[in-house]
JSON list of C-alpha atoms in Angstrom, two decimals:
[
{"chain": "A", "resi": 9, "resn": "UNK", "atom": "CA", "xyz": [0.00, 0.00, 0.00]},
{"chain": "A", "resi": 10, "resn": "UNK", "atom": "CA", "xyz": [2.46, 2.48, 0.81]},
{"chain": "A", "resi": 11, "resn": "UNK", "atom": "CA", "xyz": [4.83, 1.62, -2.41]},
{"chain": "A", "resi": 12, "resn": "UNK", "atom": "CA", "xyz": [1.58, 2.51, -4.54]},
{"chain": "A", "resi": 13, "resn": "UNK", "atom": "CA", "xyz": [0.93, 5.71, -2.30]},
{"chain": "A", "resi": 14, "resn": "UNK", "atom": "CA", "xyz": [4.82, 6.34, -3.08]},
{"chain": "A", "resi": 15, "resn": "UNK", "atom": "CA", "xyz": [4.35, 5.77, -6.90]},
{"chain": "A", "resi": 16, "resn": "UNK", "atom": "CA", "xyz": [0.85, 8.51, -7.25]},
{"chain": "A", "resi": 17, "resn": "UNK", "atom": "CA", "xyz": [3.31, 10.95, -5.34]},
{"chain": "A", "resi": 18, "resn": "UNK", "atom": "CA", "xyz": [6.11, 10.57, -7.68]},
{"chain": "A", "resi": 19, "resn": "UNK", "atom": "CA", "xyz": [3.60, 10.95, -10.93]},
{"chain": "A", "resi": 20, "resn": "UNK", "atom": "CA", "xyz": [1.63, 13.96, -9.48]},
{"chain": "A", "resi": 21, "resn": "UNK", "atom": "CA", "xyz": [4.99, 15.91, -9.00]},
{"chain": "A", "resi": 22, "resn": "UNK", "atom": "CA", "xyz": [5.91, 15.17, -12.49]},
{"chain": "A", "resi": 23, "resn": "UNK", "atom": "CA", "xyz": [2.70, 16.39, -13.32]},
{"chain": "A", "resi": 24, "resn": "UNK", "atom": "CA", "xyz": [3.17, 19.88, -11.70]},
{"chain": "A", "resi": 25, "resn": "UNK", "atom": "CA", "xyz": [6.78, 20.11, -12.51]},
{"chain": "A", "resi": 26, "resn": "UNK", "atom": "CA", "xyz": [7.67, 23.73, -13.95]},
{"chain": "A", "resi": 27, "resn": "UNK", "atom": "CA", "xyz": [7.17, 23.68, -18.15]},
{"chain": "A", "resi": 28, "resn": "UNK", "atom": "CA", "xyz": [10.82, 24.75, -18.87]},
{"chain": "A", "resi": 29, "resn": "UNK", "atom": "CA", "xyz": [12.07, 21.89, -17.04]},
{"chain": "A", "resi": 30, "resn": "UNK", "atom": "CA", "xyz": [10.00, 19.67, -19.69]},
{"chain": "A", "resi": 31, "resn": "UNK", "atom": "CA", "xyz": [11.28, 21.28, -22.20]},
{"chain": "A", "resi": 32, "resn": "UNK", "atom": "CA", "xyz": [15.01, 21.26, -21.36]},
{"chain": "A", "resi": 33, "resn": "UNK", "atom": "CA", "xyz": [14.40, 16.92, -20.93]},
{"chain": "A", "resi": 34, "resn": "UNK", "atom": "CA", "xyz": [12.76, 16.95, -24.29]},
{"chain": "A", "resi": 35, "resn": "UNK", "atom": "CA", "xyz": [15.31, 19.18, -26.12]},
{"chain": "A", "resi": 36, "resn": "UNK", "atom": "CA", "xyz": [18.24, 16.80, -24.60]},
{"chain": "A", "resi": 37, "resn": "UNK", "atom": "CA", "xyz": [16.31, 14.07, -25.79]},
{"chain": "A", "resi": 38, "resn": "UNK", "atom": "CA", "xyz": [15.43, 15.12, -29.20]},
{"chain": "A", "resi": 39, "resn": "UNK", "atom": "CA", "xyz": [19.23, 16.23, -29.31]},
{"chain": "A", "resi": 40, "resn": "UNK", "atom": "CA", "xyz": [20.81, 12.79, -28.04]},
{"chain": "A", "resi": 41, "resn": "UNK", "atom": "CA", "xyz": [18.40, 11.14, -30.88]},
{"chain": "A", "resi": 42, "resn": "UNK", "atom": "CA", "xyz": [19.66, 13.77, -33.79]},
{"chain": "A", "resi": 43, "resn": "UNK", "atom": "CA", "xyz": [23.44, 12.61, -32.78]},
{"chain": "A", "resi": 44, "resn": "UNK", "atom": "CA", "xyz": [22.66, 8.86, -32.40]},
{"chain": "A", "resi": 45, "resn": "UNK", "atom": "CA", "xyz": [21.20, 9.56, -36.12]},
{"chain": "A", "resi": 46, "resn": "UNK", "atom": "CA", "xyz": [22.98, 11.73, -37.54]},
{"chain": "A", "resi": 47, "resn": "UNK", "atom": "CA", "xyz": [25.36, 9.68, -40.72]},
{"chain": "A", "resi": 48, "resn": "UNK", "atom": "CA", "xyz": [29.11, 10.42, -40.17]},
{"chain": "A", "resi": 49, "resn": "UNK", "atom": "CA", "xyz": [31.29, 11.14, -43.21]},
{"chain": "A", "resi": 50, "resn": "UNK", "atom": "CA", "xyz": [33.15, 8.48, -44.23]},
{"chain": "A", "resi": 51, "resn": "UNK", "atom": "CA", "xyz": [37.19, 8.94, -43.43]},
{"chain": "A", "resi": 52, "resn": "UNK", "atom": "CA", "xyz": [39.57, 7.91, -46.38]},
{"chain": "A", "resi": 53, "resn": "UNK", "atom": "CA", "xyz": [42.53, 5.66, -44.83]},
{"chain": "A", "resi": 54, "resn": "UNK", "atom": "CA", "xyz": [45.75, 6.12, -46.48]},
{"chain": "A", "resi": 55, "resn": "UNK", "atom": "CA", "xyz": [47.86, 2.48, -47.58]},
{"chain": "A", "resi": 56, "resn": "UNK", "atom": "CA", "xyz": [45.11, 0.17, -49.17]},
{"chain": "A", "resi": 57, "resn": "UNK", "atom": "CA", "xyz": [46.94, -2.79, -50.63]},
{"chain": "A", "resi": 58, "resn": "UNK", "atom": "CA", "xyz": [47.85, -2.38, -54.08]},
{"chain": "A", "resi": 59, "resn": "UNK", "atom": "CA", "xyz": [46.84, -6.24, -55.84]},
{"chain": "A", "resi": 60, "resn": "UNK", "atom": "CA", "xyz": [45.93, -7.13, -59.27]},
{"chain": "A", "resi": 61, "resn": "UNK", "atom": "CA", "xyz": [44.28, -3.98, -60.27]},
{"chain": "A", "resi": 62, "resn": "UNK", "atom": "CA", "xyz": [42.88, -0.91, -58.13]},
{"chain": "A", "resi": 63, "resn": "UNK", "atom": "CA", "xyz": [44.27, -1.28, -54.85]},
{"chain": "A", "resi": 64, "resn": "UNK", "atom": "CA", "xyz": [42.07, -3.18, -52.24]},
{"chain": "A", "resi": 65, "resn": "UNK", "atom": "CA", "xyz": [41.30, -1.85, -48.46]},
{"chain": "A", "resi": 66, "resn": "UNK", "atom": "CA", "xyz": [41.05, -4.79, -46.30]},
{"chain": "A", "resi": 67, "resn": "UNK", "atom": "CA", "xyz": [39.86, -4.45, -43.31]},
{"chain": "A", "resi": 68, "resn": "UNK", "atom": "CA", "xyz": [37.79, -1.00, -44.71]},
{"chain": "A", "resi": 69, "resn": "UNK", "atom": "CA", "xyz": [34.03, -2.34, -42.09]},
{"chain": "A", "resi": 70, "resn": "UNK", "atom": "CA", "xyz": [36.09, -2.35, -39.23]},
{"chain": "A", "resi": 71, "resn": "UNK", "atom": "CA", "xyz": [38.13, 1.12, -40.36]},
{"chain": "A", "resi": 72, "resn": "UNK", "atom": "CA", "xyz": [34.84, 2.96, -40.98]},
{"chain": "A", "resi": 73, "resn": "UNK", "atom": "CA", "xyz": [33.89, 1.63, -37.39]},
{"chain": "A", "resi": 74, "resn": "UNK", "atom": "CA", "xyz": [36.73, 2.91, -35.74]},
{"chain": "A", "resi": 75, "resn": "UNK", "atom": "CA", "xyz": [36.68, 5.90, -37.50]},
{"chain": "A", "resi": 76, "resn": "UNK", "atom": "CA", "xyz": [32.73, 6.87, -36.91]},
{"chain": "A", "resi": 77, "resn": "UNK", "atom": "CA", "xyz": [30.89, 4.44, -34.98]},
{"chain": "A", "resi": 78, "resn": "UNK", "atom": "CA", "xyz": [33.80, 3.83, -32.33]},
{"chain": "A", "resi": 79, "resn": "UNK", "atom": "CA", "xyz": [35.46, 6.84, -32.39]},
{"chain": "A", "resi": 80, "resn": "UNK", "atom": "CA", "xyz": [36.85, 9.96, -34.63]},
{"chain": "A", "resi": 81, "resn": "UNK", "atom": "CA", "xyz": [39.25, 10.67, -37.78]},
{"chain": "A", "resi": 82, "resn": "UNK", "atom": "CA", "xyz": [41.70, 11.52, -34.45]},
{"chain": "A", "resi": 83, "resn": "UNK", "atom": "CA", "xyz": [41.29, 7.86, -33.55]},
{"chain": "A", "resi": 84, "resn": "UNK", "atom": "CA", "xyz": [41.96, 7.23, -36.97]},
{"chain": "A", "resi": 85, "resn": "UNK", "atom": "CA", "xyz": [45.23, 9.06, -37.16]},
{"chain": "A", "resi": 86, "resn": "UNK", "atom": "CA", "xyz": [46.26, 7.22, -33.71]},
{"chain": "A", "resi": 87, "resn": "UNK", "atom": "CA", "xyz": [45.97, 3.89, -35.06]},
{"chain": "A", "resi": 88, "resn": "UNK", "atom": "CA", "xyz": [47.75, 4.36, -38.11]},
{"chain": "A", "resi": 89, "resn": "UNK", "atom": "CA", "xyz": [50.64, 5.79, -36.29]},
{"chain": "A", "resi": 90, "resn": "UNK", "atom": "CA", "xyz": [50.31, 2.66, -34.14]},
{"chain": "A", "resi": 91, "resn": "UNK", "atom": "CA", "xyz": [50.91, 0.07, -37.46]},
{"chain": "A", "resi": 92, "resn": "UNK", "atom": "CA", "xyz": [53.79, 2.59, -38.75]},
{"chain": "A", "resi": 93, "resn": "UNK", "atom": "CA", "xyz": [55.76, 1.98, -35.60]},
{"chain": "A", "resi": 94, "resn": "UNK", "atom": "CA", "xyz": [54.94, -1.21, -35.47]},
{"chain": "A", "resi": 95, "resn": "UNK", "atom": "CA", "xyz": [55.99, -1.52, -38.44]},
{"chain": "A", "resi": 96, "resn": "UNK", "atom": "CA", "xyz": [59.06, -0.32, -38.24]},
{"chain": "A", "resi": 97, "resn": "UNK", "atom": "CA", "xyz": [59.61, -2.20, -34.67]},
{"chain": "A", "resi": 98, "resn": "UNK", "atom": "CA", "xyz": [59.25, -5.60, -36.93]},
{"chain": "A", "resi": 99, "resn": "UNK", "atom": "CA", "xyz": [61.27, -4.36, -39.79]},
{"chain": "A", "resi": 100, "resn": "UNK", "atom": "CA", "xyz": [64.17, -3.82, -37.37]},
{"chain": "A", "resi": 101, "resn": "UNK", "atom": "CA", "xyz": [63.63, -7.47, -35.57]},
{"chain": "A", "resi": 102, "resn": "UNK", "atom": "CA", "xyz": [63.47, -9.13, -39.12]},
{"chain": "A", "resi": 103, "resn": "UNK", "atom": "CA", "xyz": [66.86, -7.93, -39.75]},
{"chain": "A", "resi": 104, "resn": "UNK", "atom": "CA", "xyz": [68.28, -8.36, -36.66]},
{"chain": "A", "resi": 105, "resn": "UNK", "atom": "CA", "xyz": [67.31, -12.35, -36.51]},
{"chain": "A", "resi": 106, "resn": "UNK", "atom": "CA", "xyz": [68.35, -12.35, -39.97]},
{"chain": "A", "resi": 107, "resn": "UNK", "atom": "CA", "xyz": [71.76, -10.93, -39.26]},
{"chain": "A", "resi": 108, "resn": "UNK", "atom": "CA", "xyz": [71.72, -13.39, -36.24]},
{"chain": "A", "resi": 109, "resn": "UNK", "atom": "CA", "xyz": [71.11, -16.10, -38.70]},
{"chain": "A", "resi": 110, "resn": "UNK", "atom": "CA", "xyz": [73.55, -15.50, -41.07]},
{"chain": "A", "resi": 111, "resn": "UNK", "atom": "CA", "xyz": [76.11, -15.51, -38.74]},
{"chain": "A", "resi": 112, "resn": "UNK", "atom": "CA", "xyz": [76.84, -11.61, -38.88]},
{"chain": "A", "resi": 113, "resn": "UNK", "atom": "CA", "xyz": [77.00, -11.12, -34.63]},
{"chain": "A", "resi": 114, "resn": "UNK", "atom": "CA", "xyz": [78.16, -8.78, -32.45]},
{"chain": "A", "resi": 115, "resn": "UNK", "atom": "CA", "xyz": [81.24, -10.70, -31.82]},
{"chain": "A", "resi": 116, "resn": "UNK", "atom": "CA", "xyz": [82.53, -10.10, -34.75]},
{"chain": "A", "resi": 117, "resn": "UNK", "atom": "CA", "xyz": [82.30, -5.92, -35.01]},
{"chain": "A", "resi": 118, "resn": "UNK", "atom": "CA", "xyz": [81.71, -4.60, -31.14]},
{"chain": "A", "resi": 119, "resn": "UNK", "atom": "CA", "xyz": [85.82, -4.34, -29.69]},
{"chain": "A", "resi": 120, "resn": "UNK", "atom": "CA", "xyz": [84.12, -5.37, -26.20]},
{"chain": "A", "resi": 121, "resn": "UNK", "atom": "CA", "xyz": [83.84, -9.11, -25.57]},
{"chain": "A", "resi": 122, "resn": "UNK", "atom": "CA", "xyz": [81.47, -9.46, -22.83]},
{"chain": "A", "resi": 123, "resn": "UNK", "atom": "CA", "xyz": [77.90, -7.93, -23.07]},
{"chain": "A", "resi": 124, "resn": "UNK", "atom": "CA", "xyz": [78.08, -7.78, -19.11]},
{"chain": "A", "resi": 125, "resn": "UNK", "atom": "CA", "xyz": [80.93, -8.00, -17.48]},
{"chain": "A", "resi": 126, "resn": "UNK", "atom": "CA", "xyz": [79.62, -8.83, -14.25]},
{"chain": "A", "resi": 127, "resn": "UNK", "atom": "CA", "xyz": [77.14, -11.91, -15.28]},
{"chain": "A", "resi": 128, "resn": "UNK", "atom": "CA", "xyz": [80.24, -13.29, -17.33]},
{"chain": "A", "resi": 129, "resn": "UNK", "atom": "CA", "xyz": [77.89, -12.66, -20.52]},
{"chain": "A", "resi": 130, "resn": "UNK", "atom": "CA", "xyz": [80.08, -12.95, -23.85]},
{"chain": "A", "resi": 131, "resn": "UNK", "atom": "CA", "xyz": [79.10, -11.53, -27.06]},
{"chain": "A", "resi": 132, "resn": "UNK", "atom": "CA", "xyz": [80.28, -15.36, -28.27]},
{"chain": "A", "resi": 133, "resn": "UNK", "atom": "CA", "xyz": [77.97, -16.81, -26.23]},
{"chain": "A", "resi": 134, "resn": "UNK", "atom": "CA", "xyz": [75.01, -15.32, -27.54]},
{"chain": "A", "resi": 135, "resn": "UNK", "atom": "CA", "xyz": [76.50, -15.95, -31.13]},
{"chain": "A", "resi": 136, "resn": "UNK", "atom": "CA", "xyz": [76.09, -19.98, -30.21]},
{"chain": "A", "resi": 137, "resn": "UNK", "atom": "CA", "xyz": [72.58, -19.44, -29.37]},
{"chain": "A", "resi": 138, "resn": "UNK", "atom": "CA", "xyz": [68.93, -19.46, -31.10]},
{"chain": "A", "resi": 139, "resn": "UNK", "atom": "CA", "xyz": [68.09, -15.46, -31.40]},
{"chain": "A", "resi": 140, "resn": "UNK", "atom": "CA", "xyz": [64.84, -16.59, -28.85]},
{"chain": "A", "resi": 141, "resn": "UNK", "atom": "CA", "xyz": [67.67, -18.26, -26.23]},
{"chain": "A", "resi": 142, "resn": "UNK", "atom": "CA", "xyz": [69.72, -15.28, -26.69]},
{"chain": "A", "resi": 143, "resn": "UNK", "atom": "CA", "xyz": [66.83, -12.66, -26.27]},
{"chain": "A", "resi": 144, "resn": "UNK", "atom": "CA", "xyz": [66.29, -14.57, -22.83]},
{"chain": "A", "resi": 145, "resn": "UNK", "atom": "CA", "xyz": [70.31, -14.01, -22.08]},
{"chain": "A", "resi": 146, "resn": "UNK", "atom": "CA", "xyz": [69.90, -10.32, -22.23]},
{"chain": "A", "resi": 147, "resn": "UNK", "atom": "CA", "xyz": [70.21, -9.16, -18.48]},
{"chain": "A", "resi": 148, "resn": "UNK", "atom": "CA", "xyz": [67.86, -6.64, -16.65]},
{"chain": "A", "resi": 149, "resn": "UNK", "atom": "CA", "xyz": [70.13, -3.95, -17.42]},
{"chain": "A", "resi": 150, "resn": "UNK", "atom": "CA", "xyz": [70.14, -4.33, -21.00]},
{"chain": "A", "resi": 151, "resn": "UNK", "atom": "CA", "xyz": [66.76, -4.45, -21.05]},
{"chain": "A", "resi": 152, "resn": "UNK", "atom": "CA", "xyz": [66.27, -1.18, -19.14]},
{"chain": "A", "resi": 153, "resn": "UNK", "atom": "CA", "xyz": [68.26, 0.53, -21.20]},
{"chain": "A", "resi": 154, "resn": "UNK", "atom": "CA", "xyz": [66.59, -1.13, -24.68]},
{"chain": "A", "resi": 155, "resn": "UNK", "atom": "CA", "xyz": [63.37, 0.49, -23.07]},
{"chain": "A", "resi": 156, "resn": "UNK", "atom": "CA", "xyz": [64.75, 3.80, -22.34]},
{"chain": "A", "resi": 157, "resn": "UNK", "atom": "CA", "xyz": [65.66, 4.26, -25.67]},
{"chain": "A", "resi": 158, "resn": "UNK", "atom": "CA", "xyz": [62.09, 3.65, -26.54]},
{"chain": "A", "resi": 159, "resn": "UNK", "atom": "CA", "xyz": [60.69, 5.62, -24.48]},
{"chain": "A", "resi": 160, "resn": "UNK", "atom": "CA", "xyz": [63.11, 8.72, -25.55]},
{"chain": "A", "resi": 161, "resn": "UNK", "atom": "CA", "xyz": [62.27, 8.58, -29.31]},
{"chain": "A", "resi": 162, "resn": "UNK", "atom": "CA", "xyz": [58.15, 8.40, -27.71]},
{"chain": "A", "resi": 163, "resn": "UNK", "atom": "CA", "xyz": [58.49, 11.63, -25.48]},
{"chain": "A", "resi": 164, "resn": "UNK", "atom": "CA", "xyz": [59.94, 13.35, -28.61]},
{"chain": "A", "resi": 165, "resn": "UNK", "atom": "CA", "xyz": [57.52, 12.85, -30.68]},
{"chain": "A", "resi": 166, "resn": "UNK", "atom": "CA", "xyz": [55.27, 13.73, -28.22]},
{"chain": "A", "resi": 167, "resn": "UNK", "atom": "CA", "xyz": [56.68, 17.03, -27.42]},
{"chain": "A", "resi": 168, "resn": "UNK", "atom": "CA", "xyz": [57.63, 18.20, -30.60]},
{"chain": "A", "resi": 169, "resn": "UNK", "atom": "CA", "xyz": [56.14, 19.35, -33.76]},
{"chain": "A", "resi": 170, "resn": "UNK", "atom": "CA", "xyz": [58.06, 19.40, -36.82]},
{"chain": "A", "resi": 171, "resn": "UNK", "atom": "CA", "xyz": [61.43, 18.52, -35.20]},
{"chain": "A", "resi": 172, "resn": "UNK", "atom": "CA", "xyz": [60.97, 21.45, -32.70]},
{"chain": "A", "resi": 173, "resn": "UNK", "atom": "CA", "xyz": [59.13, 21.51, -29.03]},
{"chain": "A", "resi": 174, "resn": "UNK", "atom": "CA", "xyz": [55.79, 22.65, -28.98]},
{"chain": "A", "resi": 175, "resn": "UNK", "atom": "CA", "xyz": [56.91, 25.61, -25.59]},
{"chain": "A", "resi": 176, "resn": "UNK", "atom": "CA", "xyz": [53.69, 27.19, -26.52]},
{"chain": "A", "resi": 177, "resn": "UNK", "atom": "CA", "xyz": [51.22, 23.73, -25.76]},
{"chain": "A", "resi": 178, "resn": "UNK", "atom": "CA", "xyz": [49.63, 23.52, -22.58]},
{"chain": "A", "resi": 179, "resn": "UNK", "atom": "CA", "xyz": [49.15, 20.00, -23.32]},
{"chain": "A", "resi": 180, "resn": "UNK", "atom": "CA", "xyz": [52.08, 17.98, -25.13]},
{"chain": "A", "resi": 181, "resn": "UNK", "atom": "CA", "xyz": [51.22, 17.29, -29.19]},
{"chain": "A", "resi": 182, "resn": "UNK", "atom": "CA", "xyz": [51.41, 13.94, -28.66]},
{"chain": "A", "resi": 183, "resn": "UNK", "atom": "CA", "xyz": [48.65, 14.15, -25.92]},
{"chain": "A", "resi": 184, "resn": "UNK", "atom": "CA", "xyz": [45.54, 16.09, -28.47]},
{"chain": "A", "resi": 185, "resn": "UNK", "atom": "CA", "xyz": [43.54, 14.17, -30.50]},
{"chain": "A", "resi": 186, "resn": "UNK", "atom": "CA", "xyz": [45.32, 13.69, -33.68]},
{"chain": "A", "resi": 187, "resn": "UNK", "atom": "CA", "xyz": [48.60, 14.34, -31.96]},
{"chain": "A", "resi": 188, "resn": "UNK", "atom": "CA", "xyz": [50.64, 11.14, -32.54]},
{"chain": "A", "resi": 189, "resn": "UNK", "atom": "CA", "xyz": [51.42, 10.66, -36.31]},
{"chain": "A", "resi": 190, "resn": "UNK", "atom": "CA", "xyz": [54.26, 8.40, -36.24]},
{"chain": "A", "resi": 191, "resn": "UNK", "atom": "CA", "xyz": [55.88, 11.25, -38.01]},
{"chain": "A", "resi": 192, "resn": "UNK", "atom": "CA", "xyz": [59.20, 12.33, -35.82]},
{"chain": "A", "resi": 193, "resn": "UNK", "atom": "CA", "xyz": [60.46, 15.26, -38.09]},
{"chain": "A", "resi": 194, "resn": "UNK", "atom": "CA", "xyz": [63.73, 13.67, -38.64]},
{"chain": "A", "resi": 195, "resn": "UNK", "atom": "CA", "xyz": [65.13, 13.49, -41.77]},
{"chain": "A", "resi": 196, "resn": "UNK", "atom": "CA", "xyz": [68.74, 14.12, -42.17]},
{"chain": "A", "resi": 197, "resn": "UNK", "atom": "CA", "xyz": [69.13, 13.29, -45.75]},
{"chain": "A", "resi": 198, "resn": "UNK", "atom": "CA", "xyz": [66.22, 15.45, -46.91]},
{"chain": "A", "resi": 199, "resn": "UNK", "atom": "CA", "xyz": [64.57, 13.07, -48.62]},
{"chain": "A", "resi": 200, "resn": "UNK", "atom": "CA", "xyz": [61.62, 14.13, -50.51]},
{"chain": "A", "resi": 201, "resn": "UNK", "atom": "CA", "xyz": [58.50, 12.21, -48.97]},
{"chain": "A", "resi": 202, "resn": "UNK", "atom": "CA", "xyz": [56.01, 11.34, -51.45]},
{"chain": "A", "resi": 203, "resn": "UNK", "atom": "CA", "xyz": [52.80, 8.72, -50.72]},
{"chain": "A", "resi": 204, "resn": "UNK", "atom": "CA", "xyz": [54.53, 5.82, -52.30]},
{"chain": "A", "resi": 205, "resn": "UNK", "atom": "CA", "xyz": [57.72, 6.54, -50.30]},
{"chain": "A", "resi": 206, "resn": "UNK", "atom": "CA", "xyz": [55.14, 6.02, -47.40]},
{"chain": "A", "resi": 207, "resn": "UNK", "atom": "CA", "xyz": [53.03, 3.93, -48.91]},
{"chain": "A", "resi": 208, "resn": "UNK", "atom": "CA", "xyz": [56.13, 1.68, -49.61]},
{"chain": "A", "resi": 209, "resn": "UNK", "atom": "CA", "xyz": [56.80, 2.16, -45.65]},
{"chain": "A", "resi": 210, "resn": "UNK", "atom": "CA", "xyz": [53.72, 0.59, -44.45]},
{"chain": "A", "resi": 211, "resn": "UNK", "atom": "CA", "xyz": [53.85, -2.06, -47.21]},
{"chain": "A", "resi": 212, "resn": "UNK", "atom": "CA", "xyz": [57.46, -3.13, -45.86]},
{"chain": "A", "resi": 213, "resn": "UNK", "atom": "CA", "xyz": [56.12, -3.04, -42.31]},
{"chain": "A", "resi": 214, "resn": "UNK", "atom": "CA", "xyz": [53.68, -4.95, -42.57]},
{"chain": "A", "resi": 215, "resn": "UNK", "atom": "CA", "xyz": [55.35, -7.95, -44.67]},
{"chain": "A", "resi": 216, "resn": "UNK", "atom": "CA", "xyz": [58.04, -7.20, -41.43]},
{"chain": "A", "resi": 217, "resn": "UNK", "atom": "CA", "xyz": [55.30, -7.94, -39.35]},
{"chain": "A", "resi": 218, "resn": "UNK", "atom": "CA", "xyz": [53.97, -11.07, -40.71]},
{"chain": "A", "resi": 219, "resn": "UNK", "atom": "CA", "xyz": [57.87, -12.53, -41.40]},
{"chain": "A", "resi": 220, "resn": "UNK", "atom": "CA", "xyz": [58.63, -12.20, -37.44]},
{"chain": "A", "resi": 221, "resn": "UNK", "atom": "CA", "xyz": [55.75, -13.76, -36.57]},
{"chain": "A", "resi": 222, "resn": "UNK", "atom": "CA", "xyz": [56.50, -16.40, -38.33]},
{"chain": "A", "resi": 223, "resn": "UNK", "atom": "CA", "xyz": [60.25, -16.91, -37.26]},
{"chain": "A", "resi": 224, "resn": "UNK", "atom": "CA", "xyz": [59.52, -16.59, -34.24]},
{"chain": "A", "resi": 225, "resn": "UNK", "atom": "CA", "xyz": [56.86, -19.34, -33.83]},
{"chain": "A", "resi": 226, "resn": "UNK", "atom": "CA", "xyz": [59.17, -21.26, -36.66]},
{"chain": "A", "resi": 227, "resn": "UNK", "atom": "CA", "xyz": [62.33, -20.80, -34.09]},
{"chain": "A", "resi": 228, "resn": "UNK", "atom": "CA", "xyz": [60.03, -21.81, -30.81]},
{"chain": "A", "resi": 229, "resn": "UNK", "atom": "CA", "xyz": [57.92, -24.80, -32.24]},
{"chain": "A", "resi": 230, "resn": "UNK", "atom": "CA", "xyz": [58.93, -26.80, -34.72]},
{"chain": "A", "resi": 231, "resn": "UNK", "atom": "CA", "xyz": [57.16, -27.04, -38.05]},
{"chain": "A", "resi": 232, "resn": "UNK", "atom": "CA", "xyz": [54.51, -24.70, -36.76]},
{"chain": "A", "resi": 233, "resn": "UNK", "atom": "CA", "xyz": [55.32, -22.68, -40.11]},
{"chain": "A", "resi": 234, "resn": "UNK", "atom": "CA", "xyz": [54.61, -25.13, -42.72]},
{"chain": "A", "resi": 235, "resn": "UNK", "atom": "CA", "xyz": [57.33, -23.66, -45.10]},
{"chain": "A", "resi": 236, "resn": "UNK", "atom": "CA", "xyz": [61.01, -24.29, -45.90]},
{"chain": "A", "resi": 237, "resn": "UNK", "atom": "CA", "xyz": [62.85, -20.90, -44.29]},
{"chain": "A", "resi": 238, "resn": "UNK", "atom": "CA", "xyz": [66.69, -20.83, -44.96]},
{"chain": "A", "resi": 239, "resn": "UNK", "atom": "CA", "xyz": [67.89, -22.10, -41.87]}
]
């Protein structure tokens, strides 16, 4: 009895409740159904795959998702920035286990012989070893210091905008919507950069990214890469 006594309470106030206060919850509501309606313009994604033809865009449903239904063209920008470094992150391990492979090791070129002195770690050592055994070999310090250098080139290109730092930001570049690029203003050689200099770029990343993988699982299970690699 008293929850229904509650209830007619609660529905006469809404009856009396002032008109402008109606209207404010039906504008907000009208305006919350224009946005939930409203058709975003579709974002063009730079770096489909040029095959047979006119180049194809796979993976263009979940692109137009992330670019309009999940987020912005910002979010957009971030995530290609995210497959250029990764990009590049798997070009450099592809020819750095390659290198390994071939027999072209550290011993050979760096005039130190021990990697750390104080584990008894030898350059030679790591030679004799699988690149995934030697990886594991690496001591905490090396590590910290492999991840210092990351996070170096990452602060720069957070703080800076075209190879100088943004002084007058309140909030770092790297930080706004749209901020992170994967472009870090350094060029030394002033090359010109043309879209299939970068398309070529993300091309080569990605075939990086795919040959790693596999080398990797190839070097840590056996014949889980069903094809002859040349070692």
């Amino acid at each position: 009895m008293k929850l229904c006594l509650s209830i007619i309470s609660l529905a006469t106030a809404a009856a009396f409740a002032p008109a402008s206060q109606q209207s404010k919850t039906s504008t907000t509501a009208v305006s919350m159904s224009d946005d939930l309606l409203q058709v975003k313009p579709k974002v063009p994604c730079f770096g489909a795959t040029p095959f047979i033809g006119e180049p194809k865009f796979i993976g263009e449903t979940y692109w137009d998702k992330i670019t309009t239904e999940w987020g912005s063209e910002a979010t957009g920008k971030f995530v290609q920035a995210a497959e250029i470094k990764h990009g590049r992150s798997a070009m450099l391990a592809t020819v750095g286990f390659a290198m390994h492979k071939l027999g072209f090791t550290l011993d050979q070129i760096s005039p130190h012989e021990y990697l750390s002195v104080t584990q008894g770690i030898k350059f030679a050592d790591l030679a004799a070893m699988s690149p995934i055994d030697a990886v594991q070999q690496v001591p905490i310090e090396g590590w910290t210091q492999t991840f210092a250098a990351i996070a170096m080139v990452e602060i720069y290109e957070m703080t800076h905008v075209n190879g100088k730092i943004a002084e007058d930001e309140s909030v770092a570049p790297g930080l706004q919507p749209g901020g992170l690029t994967g472009d870090l203003g350094w060029n030394p050689l002033g090359i010109k950069v043309t879209d299939r200099r970068r398309l070529v770029e993300i091309q080569n990343g990605r075939a990086a990214m795919f040959a790693i993988s596999a080398w990797v699982a190839n070097e840590a299970v056996a014949g889980s890469v069903p094809l002859n690699l040349p070692w």
